[in-house]
CSV table of N, CA and C in Angstrom, one decimal:
chain,number,residue,atom,x,y,z
A,1,ILE,N,30.6,-23.4,-10.0
A,1,ILE,CA,29.4,-22.6,-9.9
A,1,ILE,C,29.2,-22.2,-8.4
A,2,ALA,N,29.4,-23.2,-7.5
A,2,ALA,CA,29.3,-22.9,-6.1
A,2,ALA,C,30.2,-21.8,-5.6
A,3,ASN,N,31.5,-21.8,-6.1
A,3,ASN,CA,32.4,-20.8,-5.7
A,3,ASN,C,32.0,-19.4,-6.3
A,4,ALA,N,31.6,-19.4,-7.5
A,4,ALA,CA,31.2,-18.1,-8.1
A,4,ALA,C,30.0,-17.5,-7.4
A,5,MET,N,29.1,-18.4,-6.8
A,5,MET,CA,27.9,-17.9,-6.1
A,5,MET,C,28.2,-17.6,-4.6
A,6,GLY,N,29.4,-17.9,-4.2
A,6,GLY,CA,29.8,-17.6,-2.8
A,6,GLY,C,29.3,-18.7,-1.8
A,7,LEU,N,28.9,-19.9,-2.3
A,7,LEU,CA,28.4,-20.9,-1.5
A,7,LEU,C,29.5,-21.6,-0.8
A,8,GLU,N,29.3,-22.0,0.5
A,8,GLU,CA,30.4,-22.7,1.2
A,8,GLU,C,30.4,-24.2,0.9
A,9,LYS,N,29.2,-24.8,0.7
A,9,LYS,CA,29.1,-26.2,0.3
A,9,LYS,C,28.8,-26.3,-1.2
A,10,VAL,N,29.4,-27.4,-1.7
A,10,VAL,CA,29.2,-27.7,-3.1
A,10,VAL,C,28.1,-28.7,-3.1
A,11,GLY,N,27.1,-28.5,-3.9
A,11,GLY,CA,25.9,-29.4,-4.0
A,11,GLY,C,24.6,-28.7,-4.1
A,12,GLY,N,23.6,-29.4,-4.5
A,12,GLY,CA,22.3,-28.7,-4.7
A,12,GLY,C,22.0,-28.7,-6.2
A,13,ALA,N,20.8,-28.2,-6.4
A,13,ALA,CA,20.3,-28.1,-7.8
A,13,ALA,C,20.0,-26.6,-8.1
A,14,LEU,N,20.7,-26.2,-9.1
A,14,LEU,CA,20.6,-24.8,-9.5
A,14,LEU,C,19.3,-24.6,-10.3
A,15,VAL,N,18.5,-23.6,-9.9
A,15,VAL,CA,17.2,-23.3,-10.6
A,15,VAL,C,17.6,-22.5,-11.8
A,16,ALA,N,17.4,-23.1,-13.0
A,16,ALA,CA,17.7,-22.4,-14.3
A,16,ALA,C,16.6,-21.6,-14.8
A,17,ARG,N,15.3,-22.0,-14.5
A,17,ARG,CA,14.2,-21.3,-14.9
A,17,ARG,C,13.0,-21.6,-14.0
A,18,VAL,N,12.1,-20.7,-13.8
A,18,VAL,CA,10.9,-20.9,-13.1
A,18,VAL,C,9.7,-20.5,-14.0
A,19,GLU,N,8.9,-21.4,-14.3
A,19,GLU,CA,7.7,-21.2,-15.1
A,19,GLU,C,6.7,-20.3,-14.4
A,20,PRO,N,6.3,-19.2,-15.1
A,20,PRO,CA,5.3,-18.3,-14.4
A,20,PRO,C,4.0,-19.1,-14.1
A,21,GLY,N,3.5,-18.9,-12.9
A,21,GLY,CA,2.3,-19.6,-12.4
A,21,GLY,C,2.5,-21.0,-11.9
A,22,SER,N,3.8,-21.5,-11.9
A,22,SER,CA,4.1,-22.8,-11.5
A,22,SER,C,4.1,-22.8,-9.9
A,23,PRO,N,4.0,-24.0,-9.3
A,23,PRO,CA,4.1,-24.1,-7.9
A,23,PRO,C,5.4,-23.4,-7.3
A,24,ALA,N,6.5,-23.6,-8.0
A,24,ALA,CA,7.8,-23.0,-7.6
A,24,ALA,C,7.6,-21.4,-7.6
A,25,ALA,N,7.0,-20.9,-8.7
A,25,ALA,CA,6.9,-19.4,-8.8
A,25,ALA,C,6.0,-18.9,-7.7
A,26,LYS,N,4.9,-19.7,-7.4
A,26,LYS,CA,3.9,-19.3,-6.4
A,26,LYS,C,4.6,-19.3,-5.0
A,27,ALA,N,5.6,-20.2,-4.8
A,27,ALA,CA,6.3,-20.3,-3.5
A,27,ALA,C,7.4,-19.2,-3.4
A,28,GLY,N,7.7,-18.6,-4.5
A,28,GLY,CA,8.7,-17.5,-4.5
A,28,GLY,C,10.1,-18.0,-4.9
A,29,LEU,N,10.3,-19.2,-5.4
A,29,LEU,CA,11.6,-19.6,-5.9
A,29,LEU,C,11.9,-18.8,-7.2
A,30,LYS,N,13.2,-18.5,-7.4
A,30,LYS,CA,13.6,-17.7,-8.5
A,30,LYS,C,14.8,-18.4,-9.2
A,31,GLN,N,15.0,-18.0,-10.5
A,31,GLN,CA,16.1,-18.4,-11.3
A,31,GLN,C,17.4,-18.0,-10.5
A,32,GLY,N,18.3,-18.9,-10.4
A,32,GLY,CA,19.6,-18.7,-9.7
A,32,GLY,C,19.6,-19.2,-8.3
A,33,ASP,N,18.4,-19.6,-7.7
A,33,ASP,CA,18.3,-20.2,-6.4
A,33,ASP,C,19.0,-21.6,-6.5
A,34,VAL,N,19.6,-22.1,-5.4
A,34,VAL,CA,20.2,-23.4,-5.3
A,34,VAL,C,19.4,-24.2,-4.3
A,35,ILE,N,18.7,-25.2,-4.8
A,35,ILE,CA,17.9,-26.0,-3.9
A,35,ILE,C,18.8,-27.1,-3.2
A,36,THR,N,18.8,-27.1,-1.9
A,36,THR,CA,19.7,-28.0,-1.1
A,36,THR,C,19.0,-29.1,-0.4
A,37,SER,N,17.7,-29.0,-0.2
A,37,SER,CA,17.0,-30.2,0.4
A,37,SER,C,15.5,-30.1,0.1
A,38,VAL,N,14.9,-31.3,0.1
A,38,VAL,CA,13.4,-31.4,0.0
A,38,VAL,C,12.9,-32.3,1.2
A,39,ASP,N,12.1,-31.7,2.0
A,39,ASP,CA,11.6,-32.3,3.2
A,39,ASP,C,12.7,-32.9,4.0
A,40,GLY,N,13.8,-32.2,4.1
A,40,GLY,CA,15.0,-32.6,5.0
A,40,GLY,C,15.9,-33.6,4.3
A,41,GLN,N,15.6,-34.0,3.1
A,41,GLN,CA,16.5,-34.9,2.4
A,41,GLN,C,17.4,-34.1,1.5
A,42,SER,N,18.7,-34.3,1.7
A,42,SER,CA,19.7,-33.5,0.9
A,42,SER,C,19.5,-33.7,-0.6
A,43,VAL,N,19.7,-32.6,-1.3
A,43,VAL,CA,19.7,-32.6,-2.8
A,43,VAL,C,21.2,-32.3,-3.2
A,44,ARG,N,21.8,-33.3,-3.9
A,44,ARG,CA,23.2,-33.1,-4.4
A,44,ARG,C,23.2,-32.5,-5.7
A,45,ASN,N,22.2,-32.8,-6.6
A,45,ASN,CA,22.2,-32.3,-8.0
A,45,ASN,C,20.8,-32.3,-8.5
A,46,ALA,N,20.7,-32.0,-9.8
A,46,ALA,CA,19.3,-31.9,-10.4
A,46,ALA,C,18.6,-33.3,-10.4
A,47,ALA,N,19.4,-34.4,-10.6
A,47,ALA,CA,18.8,-35.7,-10.6
A,47,ALA,C,18.2,-36.0,-9.3
A,48,ASP,N,18.9,-35.7,-8.2
A,48,ASP,CA,18.4,-35.9,-6.8
A,48,ASP,C,17.1,-35.1,-6.7
A,49,LEU,N,17.0,-33.9,-7.1
A,49,LEU,CA,15.8,-33.1,-7.0
A,49,LEU,C,14.6,-33.7,-7.7
A,50,ARG,N,14.9,-34.1,-9.0
A,50,ARG,CA,13.8,-34.8,-9.7
A,50,ARG,C,13.3,-36.1,-9.0
A,51,ASN,N,14.3,-36.8,-8.5
A,51,ASN,CA,13.9,-38.1,-7.8
A,51,ASN,C,13.1,-37.8,-6.5
A,52,HIS,N,13.5,-36.8,-5.7
A,52,HIS,CA,12.7,-36.5,-4.5
A,52,HIS,C,11.3,-36.0,-4.8
A,53,VAL,N,11.2,-35.1,-5.8
A,53,VAL,CA,9.9,-34.5,-6.1
A,53,VAL,C,9.1,-35.5,-6.9
A,54,GLY,N,9.7,-36.3,-7.7
A,54,GLY,CA,9.0,-37.3,-8.4
A,54,GLY,C,8.3,-38.4,-7.5
A,55,LEU,N,8.7,-38.5,-6.3
A,55,LEU,CA,8.1,-39.5,-5.4
A,55,LEU,C,7.0,-38.9,-4.6
A,56,VAL,N,6.7,-37.6,-4.7
A,56,VAL,CA,5.7,-36.9,-4.0
A,56,VAL,C,4.4,-37.0,-4.7
A,57,ARG,N,3.3,-37.2,-4.0
A,57,ARG,CA,2.0,-37.2,-4.7
A,57,ARG,C,1.5,-35.8,-5.1
A,58,VAL,N,0.8,-35.7,-6.2
A,58,VAL,CA,0.2,-34.4,-6.6
A,58,VAL,C,-0.7,-33.9,-5.5
A,59,GLY,N,-0.5,-32.7,-5.1
A,59,GLY,CA,-1.3,-32.0,-4.1
A,59,GLY,C,-0.6,-32.0,-2.7
A,60,GLN,N,0.4,-32.9,-2.6
A,60,GLN,CA,1.1,-32.9,-1.3
A,60,GLN,C,2.1,-31.7,-1.2
A,61,LYS,N,2.3,-31.2,0.0
A,61,LYS,CA,3.2,-30.1,0.2
A,61,LYS,C,4.6,-30.6,0.7
A,62,VAL,N,5.6,-29.9,0.2
A,62,VAL,CA,7.0,-30.3,0.6
A,62,VAL,C,7.7,-29.0,1.0
A,63,GLU,N,8.6,-29.2,1.9
A,63,GLU,CA,9.5,-28.0,2.3
A,63,GLU,C,10.8,-28.1,1.5
A,64,ILE,N,11.0,-26.9,0.9
A,64,ILE,CA,12.2,-26.8,0.1
A,64,ILE,C,13.2,-25.8,0.8
A,65,SER,N,14.4,-26.3,1.0
A,65,SER,CA,15.5,-25.4,1.5
A,65,SER,C,16.3,-25.0,0.3
A,66,TYR,N,16.7,-23.7,0.3
A,66,TYR,CA,17.5,-23.2,-0.8
A,66,TYR,C,18.4,-22.0,-0.4
A,67,HIS,N,19.4,-21.8,-1.2
A,67,HIS,CA,20.3,-20.6,-1.1
A,67,HIS,C,19.9,-19.6,-2.1
A,68,ARG,N,19.9,-18.4,-1.7
A,68,ARG,CA,19.7,-17.3,-2.7
A,68,ARG,C,20.8,-16.2,-2.3
A,69,GLY,N,21.7,-16.0,-3.2
A,69,GLY,CA,22.8,-15.2,-2.8
A,69,GLY,C,23.6,-15.8,-1.6
A,70,LYS,N,23.7,-15.0,-0.6
A,70,LYS,CA,24.4,-15.6,0.6
A,70,LYS,C,23.5,-16.0,1.7
A,71,SER,N,22.2,-15.9,1.4
A,71,SER,CA,21.2,-16.3,2.5
A,71,SER,C,20.6,-17.7,2.2
A,72,GLU,N,20.1,-18.3,3.2
A,72,GLU,CA,19.5,-19.6,3.1
A,72,GLU,C,18.1,-19.4,3.6
A,73,ASP,N,17.1,-20.1,3.0
A,73,ASP,CA,15.7,-19.9,3.4
A,73,ASP,C,15.0,-21.2,3.1
A,74,LYS,N,13.7,-21.3,3.5
A,74,LYS,CA,12.8,-22.4,3.2
A,74,LYS,C,11.5,-21.9,2.8
A,75,VAL,N,10.9,-22.7,1.9
A,75,VAL,CA,9.5,-22.4,1.4
A,75,VAL,C,8.7,-23.7,1.4
A,76,THR,N,7.4,-23.6,1.4
A,76,THR,CA,6.6,-24.8,1.2
A,76,THR,C,6.0,-24.7,-0.1
A,77,VAL,N,6.1,-25.8,-0.9
A,77,VAL,CA,5.6,-25.9,-2.2
A,77,VAL,C,4.6,-27.0,-2.4
A,78,GLN,N,3.4,-26.7,-3.0
A,78,GLN,CA,2.5,-27.8,-3.2
A,78,GLN,C,2.7,-28.4,-4.6
A,79,VAL,N,3.0,-29.7,-4.6
A,79,VAL,CA,3.3,-30.4,-5.9
A,79,VAL,C,2.1,-30.4,-6.8
A,80,ALA,N,2.3,-30.1,-8.1
A,80,ALA,CA,1.3,-30.2,-9.1
A,80,ALA,C,1.7,-31.1,-10.2
A,81,ALA,N,0.7,-31.6,-10.9
A,81,ALA,CA,1.0,-32.4,-12.1
A,81,ALA,C,1.6,-31.6,-13.2
A,82,LEU,N,2.5,-32.2,-14.0
A,82,LEU,CA,3.0,-31.5,-15.1
A,82,LEU,C,1.9,-31.3,-16.2
A,83,PRO,N,1.9,-30.2,-16.9
A,83,PRO,CA,0.9,-29.9,-17.9
A,83,PRO,C,1.0,-31.0,-19.0
A,84,ASP,N,-0.1,-31.3,-19.6
A,84,ASP,CA,-0.2,-32.3,-20.7
A,84,ASP,C,0.5,-31.6,-21.9
A,85,LYS,N,1.5,-32.3,-22.5
A,85,LYS,CA,2.3,-31.7,-23.6
A,85,LYS,C,1.4,-31.3,-24.8
A,86,SER,N,0.3,-32.1,-25.0
A,86,SER,CA,-0.6,-31.8,-26.1
A,86,SER,C,-1.4,-30.5,-25.9
A,87,GLU,N,-1.7,-30.3,-24.6
A,87,GLU,CA,-2.4,-29.1,-24.3
A,87,GLU,C,-1.5,-27.8,-24.4
A,88,ALA,N,-0.2,-28.0,-24.0
A,88,ALA,CA,0.7,-26.9,-23.9
A,88,ALA,C,1.1,-26.4,-25.3
A,89,SER,N,1.0,-27.3,-26.3
A,89,SER,CA,1.3,-26.9,-27.7
A,89,SER,C,0.2,-26.3,-28.4
A,90,ARG,N,-1.0,-26.2,-27.8
A,90,ARG,CA,-2.1,-25.6,-28.5
A,90,ARG,C,-2.1,-24.1,-28.5
């Protein structure tokens, strides 16, 4: 996937979907972005990303580094709680 996307380094977490209205969407992250670090800590894969973000308190802001196409950028994202599954199904 990294070669197909023209990335020099292999690693990171590919963004498969961004929920409308989510903190990621509000920060400008898009489907196809590859997240490479959270607050300066390297992200090797999706499990790394979940672990890094899972340790952050709700309401805290983190800096996300990512690749989009051939460019690299950073955004600040405010971590929010996951929606309650029972509320989401209503």
